Amino acid sequence: MKKSSPLLTAYRVLAYVTGVGLILLCASCVAYYGFGKAEIAVAIVGTIHGWAYMVYVVVAFLVGNKLGWPIKKMVLVILAGTIPTCSFIAERKVMKQIDEQLESGVDPDRLVKA
């Protein structure tokens, strides 16, 4: 991608933070509920993931609104943060689509300005 913006950078970072946080939360829950260990990890990771996900929802909505996504696509991208590893896949697809739009001659300012 030739240009970027703080909004797209925030989306990309939050997609990864949310995805990693959810994987860690799942592992912590398995340790806690399966083996009685990691109670503090569940509380800490769960809180961090919860807050990161809320910010991810807002940023994904702003990106989708800015790019004129249909509601269904926005909802799917937002829900990707609730399934382990799906936020990584959604982020890759979104960035690939943005790159393709830029290559096809769409005004880059429409896509990347916050």
PDB file of N, CA and C in Angstrom, residues 13-14 28 35 40-41 47-48 53 56 58 60-61 71 74 104-105:
ATOM      1  N   VAL A  13      -3.454  -2.509  13.763  1.00  0.00           N
ATOM      2  CA  VAL A  13      -2.887  -2.819  15.080  1.00  0.00           C
ATOM      3  C   VAL A  13      -3.956  -3.451  15.971  1.00  0.00           C
ATOM      4  N   LEU A  14      -5.147  -2.863  15.978  1.00  0.00           N
ATOM      5  CA  LEU A  14      -6.207  -3.389  16.840  1.00  0.00           C
ATOM      6  C   LEU A  14      -6.688  -4.769  16.398  1.00  0.00           C
ATOM      7  N   SER A  28      -5.875 -19.161  28.436  1.00  0.00           N
ATOM      8  CA  SER A  28      -6.018 -18.938  29.882  1.00  0.00           C
ATOM      9  C   SER A  28      -7.280 -19.604  30.416  1.00  0.00           C
ATOM     10  N   PHE A  35      -7.801 -26.959  34.360  1.00  0.00           N
ATOM     11  CA  PHE A  35      -6.774 -27.388  35.305  1.00  0.00           C
ATOM     12  C   PHE A  35      -6.746 -26.587  36.597  1.00  0.00           C
ATOM     13  N   ILE A  40      -5.750 -15.465  37.593  1.00  0.00           N
ATOM     14  CA  ILE A  40      -5.360 -14.060  37.420  1.00  0.00           C
ATOM     15  C   ILE A  40      -5.156 -13.749  35.934  1.00  0.00           C
ATOM     16  N   ALA A  41      -4.593 -14.688  35.190  1.00  0.00           N
ATOM     17  CA  ALA A  41      -4.389 -14.476  33.753  1.00  0.00           C
ATOM     18  C   ALA A  41      -5.719 -14.277  33.038  1.00  0.00           C
ATOM     19  N   THR A  47      -9.763  -8.677  30.581  1.00  0.00           N
ATOM     20  CA  THR A  47      -9.996  -7.231  30.650  1.00  0.00           C
ATOM     21  C   THR A  47      -9.312  -6.511  29.496  1.00  0.00           C
ATOM     22  N   ILE A  48      -8.055  -6.854  29.237  1.00  0.00           N
ATOM     23  CA  ILE A  48      -7.323  -6.209  28.142  1.00  0.00           C
ATOM     24  C   ILE A  48      -8.004  -6.506  26.799  1.00  0.00           C
ATOM     25  N   TYR A  53     -11.117  -4.937  22.227  1.00  0.00           N
ATOM     26  CA  TYR A  53     -12.187  -5.271  21.296  1.00  0.00           C
ATOM     27  C   TYR A  53     -13.166  -4.103  21.134  1.00  0.00           C
ATOM     28  N   TYR A  56     -11.558  -1.755  18.886  1.00  0.00           N
ATOM     29  CA  TYR A  56     -11.566  -2.379  17.554  1.00  0.00           C
ATOM     30  C   TYR A  56     -12.919  -2.194  16.880  1.00  0.00           C
ATOM     31  N   VAL A  58     -15.134   0.187  17.312  1.00  0.00           N
ATOM     32  CA  VAL A  58     -15.285   1.583  16.900  1.00  0.00           C
ATOM     33  C   VAL A  58     -14.435   1.872  15.663  1.00  0.00           C
ATOM     34  N   ALA A  60     -13.135  -0.269  13.434  1.00  0.00           N
ATOM     35  CA  ALA A  60     -13.610  -1.030  12.269  1.00  0.00           C
ATOM     36  C   ALA A  60     -14.865  -0.368  11.694  1.00  0.00           C
ATOM     37  N   PHE A  61     -15.728   0.121  12.554  1.00  0.00           N
ATOM     38  CA  PHE A  61     -16.921   0.829  12.081  1.00  0.00           C
ATOM     39  C   PHE A  61     -16.528   2.100  11.334  1.00  0.00           C
ATOM     40  N   ILE A  71     -23.587  -2.712   5.475  1.00  0.00           N
ATOM     41  CA  ILE A  71     -23.702  -3.083   6.904  1.00  0.00           C
ATOM     42  C   ILE A  71     -23.261  -4.525   7.137  1.00  0.00           C
ATOM     43  N   MET A  74     -19.542  -4.715   7.420  1.00  0.00           N
ATOM     44  CA  MET A  74     -19.085  -4.119   8.678  1.00  0.00           C
ATOM     45  C   MET A  74     -19.304  -5.073   9.843  1.00  0.00           C
ATOM     46  N   SER A 104      -6.625   0.259  -8.788  1.00  0.00           N
ATOM     47  CA  SER A 104      -7.604   0.426  -9.868  1.00  0.00           C
ATOM     48  C   SER A 104      -7.930   1.889 -10.137  1.00  0.00           C
ATOM     49  N   GLY A 105      -7.309   2.782  -9.394  1.00  0.00           N
ATOM     50  CA  GLY A 105      -7.479   4.198  -9.687  1.00  0.00           C
ATOM     51  C   GLY A 105      -8.455   4.936  -8.799  1.00  0.00           C
TER      52      GLY A 105
END
